């Protein structure tokens, strides 16, 4: 790994040396250490990159178990995440997927991992959650609050780690799900274990006719598509000290588009295909030195490719083409060990090498950015009552420079039942390539968006061609983009009042600085607005989550949880405090001054989210059932939300000030109810019936990702040798 | 002043009583007098005055006489008039009707010399047609529309090189008669605050002139543009403070960019480039607006 020896400058080399020294010292001390006691409850790995019991974890985290996924009958990642307290799946209007919002932070700021390695292929910051099948998931770990101290960029709001099943014994399993809209989800999983070698092969095929929320308009809201996932996992245990693993995953999606583009009084019918290809490979070597030192060397490579071609139906002329290819390579070496009694050191270093090549950038050339990083973490159980985790990570990015991410978390056990926990930490996100290189022209709506690196040249070109009418911002002062940053505090408690039952409370506050927003730079003589990006926004999200998880003796389990969220723009608040924020009544056209109490907050966020779930399992007669109710209170949508099937999504802002306040038109709150019932026959077959969105609630223009009622039947067959 | 000087439509129609058994009297309906209110009161105040005015209709005579009206809503506080028909009914005899008009003045220049104006639909180079193929608006003339505050008058384009105009509009661009834009000495700045609260020009105000096409005193600072809906919205709380070409002070607020000021404009239906605005003109040269 000669790569790691390279250094971009003295400063970097010096810091790397300090970290390397810390690493060596901790390794040395490990050899003197003793063995820790093993917890026998739920294990979570994402929060500390080490095996750790959920009960002893000082940060807010939760686990969605395989059993919950099976009981609900959900089959794609989006469906199960949307039912979790504090997580919201927000629609992205242009049809390129729905993003995940955590603690009120935008989808850009939550890292999604599969088996500990990042899922790539974001479109305008969102990861398409339907890409991930749930059929081979062992569990999903969710860590809230910044985790940049371990994962670096992107893990600003939190981390969702999807852990797939590993081969444990010989088995063959097939699952078939058929649902409304002619949706089929079929999967097969074969595992083979022999002595030191184990192997699993998994395949999933998903197809749907899509759905149409506007039957009167040509085309569908979501066009028909299918996708195929193949996964291979293998493990070879040479002996208990040396383990080799190799996993590979491939994904292919094909969508047949047919829709109409409305432009003024004109409409163009358009059709064509879009394809997504995604491939990843992950060899790993695990090494154990005695009982005390564990090491893991891994190389992760991922390729994501999309390709869209749309033709005008009448003339067969090209309407739109787009290609996008992203590669991501990440070598990492990590080591954990025990230092003295009840202490554990973890340290690691690695690099990420990213490139993007797309028609959306000015010349279609490949763009790259590389990051070198190192981290250390110390876990300490003090007098059996205190759990202390502290960590620090250093990242050095070829474009955005250095970034330090510290984290400190502590838990105090007041008796066996009550755990008080709090954590502080920082997070960051290096800007996407698009913020630097985007070259986007929307001829119909009359605007351009240029990345900051392209802005000057493009403005010069436009100035030569037709001329710039006026500047609203000096393009020379747009400057270099820097990483977006957060500082977060989480504090709460867990009270384990009975076997399998607990109360959970967590307060959170995220202070966000330097958020990137588009900014109008100039207007051309033919009245097209030119936008670019700048680190201008300061915001915060804060609130709390509360949950009761109660297990009855008869197989009934009840979960009630809620989140209260306040997310506001600090600039807006400052102006309101100064008495300089106004609204205009759209009917009387009278302007008025806004009070602080009038300001609702950022768009796309409900103040209240409530979740109620009941799970029932009858062990005697082998049947189970679930009922889940999710409530989201009113929220607003902003004016950049675009259109759905050519229907303009109405902006919530009605009083001309662009922010969401009490005078505006909110999207009303709504309930969703999902239910399922399943039975196991002959120990091998599981038959399940379910309904999602029982009351068929839809709001086509405001919540276009909410399809109506879906009925499904699920059949599973499992053969164990 | 047409309405002030107009004929009062007080109509009292006397109908002979046809009730026979009791002492009968004639059903008489007295409409309220036509009324004119000054501009730039609040809408609430206009609504209240309108309601009082409606209830001042008087009926007498008849049997169990009652008066109703056709319940129109009050005129807009910026100006307009409403003609209401009142109907008196009686259990004996035919109903009687009368009409009267309630006006909110939009040009009360007589009020203390200060001019309060609500100006509707100033055309700022609107489209003159639509592309028959695409439906896109076409036929822009690329000309400014020039305006003078003192007598609320549009100034012909031929006078653009004179000091006869104060402000001019073309699509979303606003220029003032100064520097780069014209020979005049007008100056302006954008004040952040409420129109009604700006009672005089602040002492520390810095007036600017148009320096170049990209450095205008007002320019394009006054609106937000939504590229998805293609809708331009004037920012609330932006008040233009203008020193006119003849050294008088004006405060002005743009209210709408679309013809007839629709509450929620639609880019495909409503015609853009039609300004509605209100302004107060102080003719005595002082900085006070009231």
PDB file of N, CA and C in Angstrom, chain A residues 222-310:
ATOM      1  N   UNK A 222     -44.715   7.059 -11.737  1.00  0.00           N
ATOM      2  CA  UNK A 222     -43.503   6.244 -11.775  1.00  0.00           C
ATOM      3  C   UNK A 222     -43.692   5.216 -12.888  1.00  0.00           C
ATOM      4  N   UNK A 223     -42.810   5.230 -13.860  1.00  0.00           N
ATOM      5  CA  UNK A 223     -42.914   4.340 -15.015  1.00  0.00           C
ATOM      6  C   UNK A 223     -42.518   2.920 -14.601  1.00  0.00           C
ATOM      7  N   UNK A 224     -42.926   1.910 -15.352  1.00  0.00           N
ATOM      8  CA  UNK A 224     -42.568   0.534 -15.011  1.00  0.00           C
ATOM      9  C   UNK A 224     -41.045   0.352 -14.970  1.00  0.00           C
ATOM     10  N   UNK A 225     -40.579  -0.471 -14.062  1.00  0.00           N
ATOM     11  CA  UNK A 225     -39.149  -0.764 -14.038  1.00  0.00           C
ATOM     12  C   UNK A 225     -38.902  -2.127 -13.427  1.00  0.00           C
ATOM     13  N   UNK A 226     -37.733  -2.658 -13.666  1.00  0.00           N
ATOM     14  CA  UNK A 226     -37.340  -3.886 -12.983  1.00  0.00           C
ATOM     15  C   UNK A 226     -35.893  -3.761 -12.564  1.00  0.00           C
ATOM     16  N   UNK A 227     -35.516  -4.526 -11.552  1.00  0.00           N
ATOM     17  CA  UNK A 227     -34.108  -4.564 -11.187  1.00  0.00           C
ATOM     18  C   UNK A 227     -33.725  -5.938 -10.657  1.00  0.00           C
ATOM     19  N   UNK A 228     -32.440  -6.207 -10.754  1.00  0.00           N
ATOM     20  CA  UNK A 228     -31.914  -7.505 -10.342  1.00  0.00           C
ATOM     21  C   UNK A 228     -30.706  -7.280  -9.442  1.00  0.00           C
ATOM     22  N   UNK A 229     -30.692  -7.979  -8.323  1.00  0.00           N
ATOM     23  CA  UNK A 229     -29.565  -7.897  -7.398  1.00  0.00           C
ATOM     24  C   UNK A 229     -28.943  -9.283  -7.276  1.00  0.00           C
ATOM     25  N   UNK A 230     -27.630  -9.349  -7.372  1.00  0.00           N
ATOM     26  CA  UNK A 230     -26.927 -10.611  -7.153  1.00  0.00           C
ATOM     27  C   UNK A 230     -25.856 -10.348  -6.097  1.00  0.00           C
ATOM     28  N   UNK A 231     -25.768 -11.245  -5.146  1.00  0.00           N
ATOM     29  CA  UNK A 231     -24.731 -11.061  -4.130  1.00  0.00           C
ATOM     30  C   UNK A 231     -24.023 -12.383  -3.855  1.00  0.00           C
ATOM     31  N   UNK A 232     -22.745 -12.255  -3.688  1.00  0.00           N
ATOM     32  CA  UNK A 232     -21.892 -13.413  -3.433  1.00  0.00           C
ATOM     33  C   UNK A 232     -21.094 -13.101  -2.183  1.00  0.00           C
ATOM     34  N   UNK A 233     -21.087 -14.046  -1.238  1.00  0.00           N
ATOM     35  CA  UNK A 233     -20.286 -13.836  -0.028  1.00  0.00           C
ATOM     36  C   UNK A 233     -19.544 -15.126   0.278  1.00  0.00           C
ATOM     37  N   UNK A 234     -18.277 -15.028   0.554  1.00  0.00           N
ATOM     38  CA  UNK A 234     -17.543 -16.247   0.902  1.00  0.00           C
ATOM     39  C   UNK A 234     -16.575 -15.957   2.032  1.00  0.00           C
ATOM     40  N   UNK A 235     -16.255 -16.981   2.750  1.00  0.00           N
ATOM     41  CA  UNK A 235     -15.390 -16.819   3.915  1.00  0.00           C
ATOM     42  C   UNK A 235     -14.518 -18.050   4.049  1.00  0.00           C
ATOM     43  N   UNK A 236     -13.269 -17.859   4.273  1.00  0.00           N
ATOM     44  CA  UNK A 236     -12.355 -18.963   4.487  1.00  0.00           C
ATOM     45  C   UNK A 236     -11.603 -18.728   5.787  1.00  0.00           C
ATOM     46  N   UNK A 237     -11.766 -19.656   6.733  1.00  0.00           N
ATOM     47  CA  UNK A 237     -11.077 -19.525   8.012  1.00  0.00           C
ATOM     48  C   UNK A 237      -9.888 -20.471   8.027  1.00  0.00           C
ATOM     49  N   UNK A 238      -8.739 -19.894   7.803  1.00  0.00           N
ATOM     50  CA  UNK A 238      -7.529 -20.701   7.783  1.00  0.00           C
ATOM     51  C   UNK A 238      -7.344 -21.375   9.147  1.00  0.00           C
ATOM     52  N   UNK A 239      -7.407 -20.565  10.181  1.00  0.00           N
ATOM     53  CA  UNK A 239      -7.510 -21.049  11.555  1.00  0.00           C
ATOM     54  C   UNK A 239      -8.173 -19.924  12.336  1.00  0.00           C
ATOM     55  N   UNK A 240      -8.205 -20.022  13.646  1.00  0.00           N
ATOM     56  CA  UNK A 240      -8.969 -19.004  14.362  1.00  0.00           C
ATOM     57  C   UNK A 240      -8.302 -17.624  14.319  1.00  0.00           C
ATOM     58  N   UNK A 241      -7.104 -17.562  13.817  1.00  0.00           N
ATOM     59  CA  UNK A 241      -6.417 -16.278  13.766  1.00  0.00           C
ATOM     60  C   UNK A 241      -6.429 -15.598  12.394  1.00  0.00           C
ATOM     61  N   UNK A 242      -6.751 -16.346  11.387  1.00  0.00           N
ATOM     62  CA  UNK A 242      -6.713 -15.765  10.032  1.00  0.00           C
ATOM     63  C   UNK A 242      -8.002 -16.089   9.288  1.00  0.00           C
ATOM     64  N   UNK A 243      -8.709 -15.064   8.919  1.00  0.00           N
ATOM     65  CA  UNK A 243      -9.953 -15.257   8.178  1.00  0.00           C
ATOM     66  C   UNK A 243      -9.903 -14.412   6.904  1.00  0.00           C
ATOM     67  N   UNK A 244     -10.258 -15.039   5.796  1.00  0.00           N
ATOM     68  CA  UNK A 244     -10.328 -14.307   4.516  1.00  0.00           C
ATOM     69  C   UNK A 244     -11.784 -14.251   4.073  1.00  0.00           C
ATOM     70  N   UNK A 245     -12.181 -13.092   3.631  1.00  0.00           N
ATOM     71  CA  UNK A 245     -13.555 -12.939   3.152  1.00  0.00           C
ATOM     72  C   UNK A 245     -13.548 -12.266   1.800  1.00  0.00           C
ATOM     73  N   UNK A 246     -14.519 -12.655   0.980  1.00  0.00           N
ATOM     74  CA  UNK A 246     -14.674 -11.970  -0.292  1.00  0.00           C
ATOM     75  C   UNK A 246     -16.167 -11.842  -0.553  1.00  0.00           C
ATOM     76  N   UNK A 247     -16.594 -10.616  -0.816  1.00  0.00           N
ATOM     77  CA  UNK A 247     -17.995 -10.467  -1.192  1.00  0.00           C
ATOM     78  C   UNK A 247     -18.089  -9.568  -2.412  1.00  0.00           C
ATOM     79  N   UNK A 248     -19.121  -9.824  -3.183  1.00  0.00           N
ATOM     80  CA  UNK A 248     -19.337  -9.038  -4.398  1.00  0.00           C
ATOM     81  C   UNK A 248     -20.830  -8.838  -4.567  1.00  0.00           C
ATOM     82  N   UNK A 249     -21.198  -7.703  -5.128  1.00  0.00           N
ATOM     83  CA  UNK A 249     -22.613  -7.409  -5.300  1.00  0.00           C
ATOM     84  C   UNK A 249     -22.804  -6.721  -6.639  1.00  0.00           C
ATOM     85  N   UNK A 250     -23.864  -7.109  -7.307  1.00  0.00           N
ATOM     86  CA  UNK A 250     -24.144  -6.438  -8.566  1.00  0.00           C
ATOM     87  C   UNK A 250     -25.617  -6.084  -8.629  1.00  0.00           C
ATOM     88  N   UNK A 251     -25.894  -4.972  -9.237  1.00  0.00           N
ATOM     89  CA  UNK A 251     -27.267  -4.472  -9.323  1.00  0.00           C
ATOM     90  C   UNK A 251     -27.480  -3.902 -10.715  1.00  0.00           C
ATOM     91  N   UNK A 252     -28.660  -4.214 -11.275  1.00  0.00           N
ATOM     92  CA  UNK A 252     -28.990  -3.660 -12.581  1.00  0.00           C
ATOM     93  C   UNK A 252     -30.453  -3.243 -12.554  1.00  0.00           C
ATOM     94  N   UNK A 253     -30.711  -2.043 -13.024  1.00  0.00           N
ATOM     95  CA  UNK A 253     -32.106  -1.588 -13.081  1.00  0.00           C
ATOM     96  C   UNK A 253     -32.403  -1.015 -14.450  1.00  0.00           C
ATOM     97  N   UNK A 254     -33.606  -1.313 -14.917  1.00  0.00           N
ATOM     98  CA  UNK A 254     -34.028  -0.847 -16.233  1.00  0.00           C
ATOM     99  C   UNK A 254     -35.403  -0.226 -16.096  1.00  0.00           C
ATOM    100  N   UNK A 255     -35.540   0.975 -16.624  1.00  0.00           N
ATOM    101  CA  UNK A 255     -36.841   1.636 -16.571  1.00  0.00           C
ATOM    102  C   UNK A 255     -37.235   2.118 -17.952  1.00  0.00           C
ATOM    103  N   UNK A 256     -38.499   1.847 -18.279  1.00  0.00           N
ATOM    104  CA  UNK A 256     -39.031   2.219 -19.584  1.00  0.00           C
ATOM    105  C   UNK A 256     -39.893   3.455 -19.402  1.00  0.00           C
ATOM    106  N   UNK A 257     -39.361   4.610 -19.789  1.00  0.00           N
ATOM    107  CA  UNK A 257     -40.061   5.864 -19.522  1.00  0.00           C
ATOM    108  C   UNK A 257     -41.013   6.230 -20.646  1.00  0.00           C
ATOM    109  N   UNK A 258     -42.095   6.850 -20.285  1.00  0.00           N
ATOM    110  CA  UNK A 258     -43.040   7.374 -21.262  1.00  0.00           C
ATOM    111  C   UNK A 258     -43.784   8.486 -20.542  1.00  0.00           C
ATOM    112  N   UNK A 259     -43.527   9.701 -20.922  1.00  0.00           N
ATOM    113  CA  UNK A 259     -44.222  10.790 -20.230  1.00  0.00           C
ATOM    114  C   UNK A 259     -44.310  12.016 -21.110  1.00  0.00           C
ATOM    115  N   UNK A 260     -44.924  13.025 -20.548  1.00  0.00           N
ATOM    116  CA  UNK A 260     -45.158  14.233 -21.325  1.00  0.00           C
ATOM    117  C   UNK A 260     -44.507  15.393 -20.589  1.00  0.00           C
ATOM    118  N   UNK A 261     -43.869  16.252 -21.357  1.00  0.00           N
ATOM    119  CA  UNK A 261     -43.219  17.415 -20.779  1.00  0.00           C
ATOM    120  C   UNK A 261     -44.055  18.625 -21.146  1.00  0.00           C
ATOM    121  N   UNK A 262     -44.476  19.340 -20.142  1.00  0.00           N
ATOM    122  CA  UNK A 262     -45.314  20.507 -20.407  1.00  0.00           C
ATOM    123  C   UNK A 262     -44.442  21.750 -20.375  1.00  0.00           C
ATOM    124  N   UNK A 263     -44.561  22.540 -21.427  1.00  0.00           N
ATOM    125  CA  UNK A 263     -43.769  23.764 -21.516  1.00  0.00           C
ATOM    126  C   UNK A 263     -44.680  24.835 -22.093  1.00  0.00           C
ATOM    127  N   UNK A 264     -45.188  25.668 -21.205  1.00  0.00           N
ATOM    128  CA  UNK A 264     -46.163  26.652 -21.672  1.00  0.00           C
ATOM    129  C   UNK A 264     -47.412  25.941 -22.154  1.00  0.00           C
ATOM    130  N   UNK A 265     -47.950  26.370 -23.265  1.00  0.00           N
ATOM    131  CA  UNK A 265     -49.140  25.727 -23.809  1.00  0.00           C
ATOM    132  C   UNK A 265     -48.770  24.452 -24.564  1.00  0.00           C
ATOM    133  N   UNK A 266     -47.482  24.244 -24.709  1.00  0.00           N
ATOM    134  CA  UNK A 266     -46.992  23.149 -25.524  1.00  0.00           C
ATOM    135  C   UNK A 266     -46.763  21.913 -24.663  1.00  0.00           C
ATOM    136  N   UNK A 267     -46.886  20.741 -25.255  1.00  0.00           N
ATOM    137  CA  UNK A 267     -46.467  19.550 -24.532  1.00  0.00           C
ATOM    138  C   UNK A 267     -45.782  18.600 -25.504  1.00  0.00           C
ATOM    139  N   UNK A 268     -44.743  17.972 -25.017  1.00  0.00           N
ATOM    140  CA  UNK A 268     -43.976  17.053 -25.848  1.00  0.00           C
ATOM    141  C   UNK A 268     -44.082  15.678 -25.209  1.00  0.00           C
ATOM    142  N   UNK A 269     -44.406  14.695 -26.020  1.00  0.00           N
ATOM    143  CA  UNK A 269     -44.423  13.323 -25.497  1.00  0.00           C
ATOM    144  C   UNK A 269     -43.036  12.720 -25.705  1.00  0.00           C
ATOM    145  N   UNK A 270     -42.553  12.100 -24.650  1.00  0.00           N
ATOM    146  CA  UNK A 270     -41.164  11.654 -24.624  1.00  0.00           C
ATOM    147  C   UNK A 270     -41.124  10.205 -24.159  1.00  0.00           C
ATOM    148  N   UNK A 271     -40.246   9.417 -24.759  1.00  0.00           N
ATOM    149  CA  UNK A 271     -40.079   8.061 -24.246  1.00  0.00           C
ATOM    150  C   UNK A 271     -38.624   7.648 -24.367  1.00  0.00           C
ATOM    151  N   UNK A 272     -38.273   6.619 -23.647  1.00  0.00           N
ATOM    152  CA  UNK A 272     -36.902   6.132 -23.705  1.00  0.00           C
ATOM    153  C   UNK A 272     -36.556   5.363 -22.455  1.00  0.00           C
ATOM    154  N   UNK A 273     -35.337   4.843 -22.433  1.00  0.00           N
ATOM    155  CA  UNK A 273     -34.939   3.963 -21.349  1.00  0.00           C
ATOM    156  C   UNK A 273     -33.922   4.628 -20.436  1.00  0.00           C
ATOM    157  N   UNK A 274     -33.962   4.225 -19.179  1.00  0.00           N
ATOM    158  CA  UNK A 274     -32.852   4.575 -18.304  1.00  0.00           C
ATOM    159  C   UNK A 274     -32.378   3.311 -17.597  1.00  0.00           C
ATOM    160  N   UNK A 275     -31.077   3.256 -17.413  1.00  0.00           N
ATOM    161  CA  UNK A 275     -30.460   2.071 -16.820  1.00  0.00           C
ATOM    162  C   UNK A 275     -29.535   2.487 -15.684  1.00  0.00           C
ATOM    163  N   UNK A 276     -29.518   1.655 -14.662  1.00  0.00           N
ATOM    164  CA  UNK A 276     -28.576   1.861 -13.560  1.00  0.00           C
ATOM    165  C   UNK A 276     -27.792   0.561 -13.394  1.00  0.00           C
ATOM    166  N   UNK A 277     -26.485   0.687 -13.325  1.00  0.00           N
ATOM    167  CA  UNK A 277     -25.643  -0.473 -13.021  1.00  0.00           C
ATOM    168  C   UNK A 277     -24.808  -0.130 -11.809  1.00  0.00           C
ATOM    169  N   UNK A 278     -24.679  -1.099 -10.935  1.00  0.00           N
ATOM    170  CA  UNK A 278     -23.953  -0.845  -9.699  1.00  0.00           C
ATOM    171  C   UNK A 278     -23.210  -2.137  -9.370  1.00  0.00           C
ATOM    172  N   UNK A 279     -21.933  -2.040  -9.145  1.00  0.00           N
ATOM    173  CA  UNK A 279     -21.149  -3.228  -8.847  1.00  0.00           C
ATOM    174  C   UNK A 279     -20.177  -2.920  -7.724  1.00  0.00           C
ATOM    175  N   UNK A 280     -20.030  -3.861  -6.795  1.00  0.00           N
ATOM    176  CA  UNK A 280     -19.030  -3.632  -5.756  1.00  0.00           C
ATOM    177  C   UNK A 280     -18.344  -4.934  -5.382  1.00  0.00           C
ATOM    178  N   UNK A 281     -17.120  -4.790  -4.915  1.00  0.00           N
ATOM    179  CA  UNK A 281     -16.271  -5.925  -4.592  1.00  0.00           C
ATOM    180  C   UNK A 281     -15.550  -5.599  -3.289  1.00  0.00           C
ATOM    181  N   UNK A 282     -15.473  -6.564  -2.402  1.00  0.00           N
ATOM    182  CA  UNK A 282     -14.901  -6.268  -1.098  1.00  0.00           C
ATOM    183  C   UNK A 282     -14.137  -7.456  -0.524  1.00  0.00           C
ATOM    184  N   UNK A 283     -12.831  -7.579  -0.838  1.00  0.00           N
ATOM    185  CA  UNK A 283     -12.011  -8.580  -0.154  1.00  0.00           C
ATOM    186  C   UNK A 283     -11.577  -8.070   1.221  1.00  0.00           C
ATOM    187  N   UNK A 284     -11.519  -9.003   2.178  1.00  0.00           N
ATOM    188  CA  UNK A 284     -11.139  -8.611   3.538  1.00  0.00           C
ATOM    189  C   UNK A 284     -10.257  -9.677   4.156  1.00  0.00           C
ATOM    190  N   UNK A 285      -9.382  -9.238   4.982  1.00  0.00           N
ATOM    191  CA  UNK A 285      -8.529 -10.176   5.710  1.00  0.00           C
ATOM    192  C   UNK A 285      -8.605  -9.813   7.185  1.00  0.00           C
ATOM    193  N   UNK A 286      -9.005 -10.796   8.007  1.00  0.00           N
ATOM    194  CA  UNK A 286      -9.113 -10.550   9.440  1.00  0.00           C
ATOM    195  C   UNK A 286      -8.036 -11.342  10.150  1.00  0.00           C
ATOM    196  N   UNK A 287      -7.390 -10.690  11.040  1.00  0.00           N
ATOM    197  CA  UNK A 287      -6.222 -11.269  11.680  1.00  0.00           C
ATOM    198  C   UNK A 287      -6.346 -11.081  13.180  1.00  0.00           C
ATOM    199  N   UNK A 288      -6.054 -12.140  13.929  1.00  0.00           N
ATOM    200  CA  UNK A 288      -6.124 -12.026  15.371  1.00  0.00           C
ATOM    201  C   UNK A 288      -4.785 -12.385  15.968  1.00  0.00           C
ATOM    202  N   UNK A 289      -4.295 -11.549  16.859  1.00  0.00           N
ATOM    203  CA  UNK A 289      -3.016 -11.805  17.510  1.00  0.00           C
ATOM    204  C   UNK A 289      -3.324 -12.130  18.960  1.00  0.00           C
ATOM    205  N   UNK A 290      -3.338 -13.403  19.276  1.00  0.00           N
ATOM    206  CA  UNK A 290      -3.723 -13.816  20.622  1.00  0.00           C
ATOM    207  C   UNK A 290      -5.181 -13.433  20.866  1.00  0.00           C
ATOM    208  N   UNK A 291      -5.468 -13.123  22.119  1.00  0.00           N
ATOM    209  CA  UNK A 291      -6.833 -12.762  22.476  1.00  0.00           C
ATOM    210  C   UNK A 291      -7.008 -11.250  22.458  1.00  0.00           C
ATOM    211  N   UNK A 292      -5.936 -10.567  22.172  1.00  0.00           N
ATOM    212  CA  UNK A 292      -5.961  -9.127  22.485  1.00  0.00           C
ATOM    213  C   UNK A 292      -6.010  -8.196  21.285  1.00  0.00           C
ATOM    214  N   UNK A 293      -5.469  -8.615  20.208  1.00  0.00           N
ATOM    215  CA  UNK A 293      -5.378  -7.703  19.073  1.00  0.00           C
ATOM    216  C   UNK A 293      -6.125  -8.275  17.874  1.00  0.00           C
ATOM    217  N   UNK A 294      -6.976  -7.477  17.343  1.00  0.00           N
ATOM    218  CA  UNK A 294      -7.719  -7.847  16.153  1.00  0.00           C
ATOM    219  C   UNK A 294      -7.384  -6.857  15.047  1.00  0.00           C
ATOM    220  N   UNK A 295      -7.175  -7.373  13.874  1.00  0.00           N
ATOM    221  CA  UNK A 295      -6.872  -6.483  12.771  1.00  0.00           C
ATOM    222  C   UNK A 295      -7.740  -6.827  11.573  1.00  0.00           C
ATOM    223  N   UNK A 296      -8.034  -5.850  10.802  1.00  0.00           N
ATOM    224  CA  UNK A 296      -8.897  -6.061   9.650  1.00  0.00           C
ATOM    225  C   UNK A 296      -8.379  -5.201   8.503  1.00  0.00           C
ATOM    226  N   UNK A 297      -7.995  -5.861   7.422  1.00  0.00           N
ATOM    227  CA  UNK A 297      -7.563  -5.106   6.241  1.00  0.00           C
ATOM    228  C   UNK A 297      -8.616  -5.321   5.164  1.00  0.00           C
ATOM    229  N   UNK A 298      -9.108  -4.238   4.624  1.00  0.00           N
ATOM    230  CA  UNK A 298     -10.170  -4.400   3.637  1.00  0.00           C
ATOM    231  C   UNK A 298      -9.959  -3.473   2.452  1.00  0.00           C
ATOM    232  N   UNK A 299     -10.407  -3.944   1.312  1.00  0.00           N
ATOM    233  CA  UNK A 299     -10.368  -3.117   0.111  1.00  0.00           C
ATOM    234  C   UNK A 299     -11.779  -3.137  -0.456  1.00  0.00           C
ATOM    235  N   UNK A 300     -12.333  -1.960  -0.608  1.00  0.00           N
ATOM    236  CA  UNK A 300     -13.698  -1.884  -1.125  1.00  0.00           C
ATOM    237  C   UNK A 300     -13.686  -1.079  -2.411  1.00  0.00           C
ATOM    238  N   UNK A 301     -14.290  -1.639  -3.423  1.00  0.00           N
ATOM    239  CA  UNK A 301     -14.380  -0.913  -4.693  1.00  0.00           C
ATOM    240  C   UNK A 301     -15.810  -0.942  -5.173  1.00  0.00           C
ATOM    241  N   UNK A 302     -16.288   0.196  -5.669  1.00  0.00           N
ATOM    242  CA  UNK A 302     -17.666   0.236  -6.119  1.00  0.00           C
ATOM    243  C   UNK A 302     -17.761   1.083  -7.384  1.00  0.00           C
ATOM    244  N   UNK A 303     -18.636   0.650  -8.269  1.00  0.00           N
ATOM    245  CA  UNK A 303     -18.841   1.359  -9.534  1.00  0.00           C
ATOM    246  C   UNK A 303     -20.340   1.584  -9.701  1.00  0.00           C
ATOM    247  N   UNK A 304     -20.699   2.793 -10.031  1.00  0.00           N
ATOM    248  CA  UNK A 304     -22.117   3.111 -10.210  1.00  0.00           C
ATOM    249  C   UNK A 304     -22.266   3.836 -11.543  1.00  0.00           C
ATOM    250  N   UNK A 305     -23.184   3.343 -12.348  1.00  0.00           N
ATOM    251  CA  UNK A 305     -23.306   3.900 -13.700  1.00  0.00           C
ATOM    252  C   UNK A 305     -24.788   4.093 -14.039  1.00  0.00           C
ATOM    253  N   UNK A 306     -25.133   5.260 -14.534  1.00  0.00           N
ATOM    254  CA  UNK A 306     -26.499   5.446 -15.033  1.00  0.00           C
ATOM    255  C   UNK A 306     -26.431   6.009 -16.434  1.00  0.00           C
ATOM    256  N   UNK A 307     -27.501   5.749 -17.160  1.00  0.00           N
ATOM    257  CA  UNK A 307     -27.500   6.119 -18.565  1.00  0.00           C
ATOM    258  C   UNK A 307     -28.970   6.298 -18.966  1.00  0.00           C
ATOM    259  N   UNK A 308     -29.309   7.472 -19.418  1.00  0.00           N
ATOM    260  CA  UNK A 308     -30.691   7.759 -19.795  1.00  0.00           C
ATOM    261  C   UNK A 308     -30.715   8.340 -21.202  1.00  0.00           C
ATOM    262  N   UNK A 309     -31.617   7.843 -22.020  1.00  0.00           N
ATOM    263  CA  UNK A 309     -31.811   8.393 -23.363  1.00  0.00           C
ATOM    264  C   UNK A 309     -33.295   8.550 -23.593  1.00  0.00           C
ATOM    265  N   UNK A 310     -33.693   9.774 -23.866  1.00  0.00           N
ATOM    266  CA  UNK A 310     -35.110  10.023 -24.116  1.00  0.00           C
ATOM    267  C   UNK A 310     -35.275  10.619 -25.506  1.00  0.00           C
TER     268      UNK A 310
END
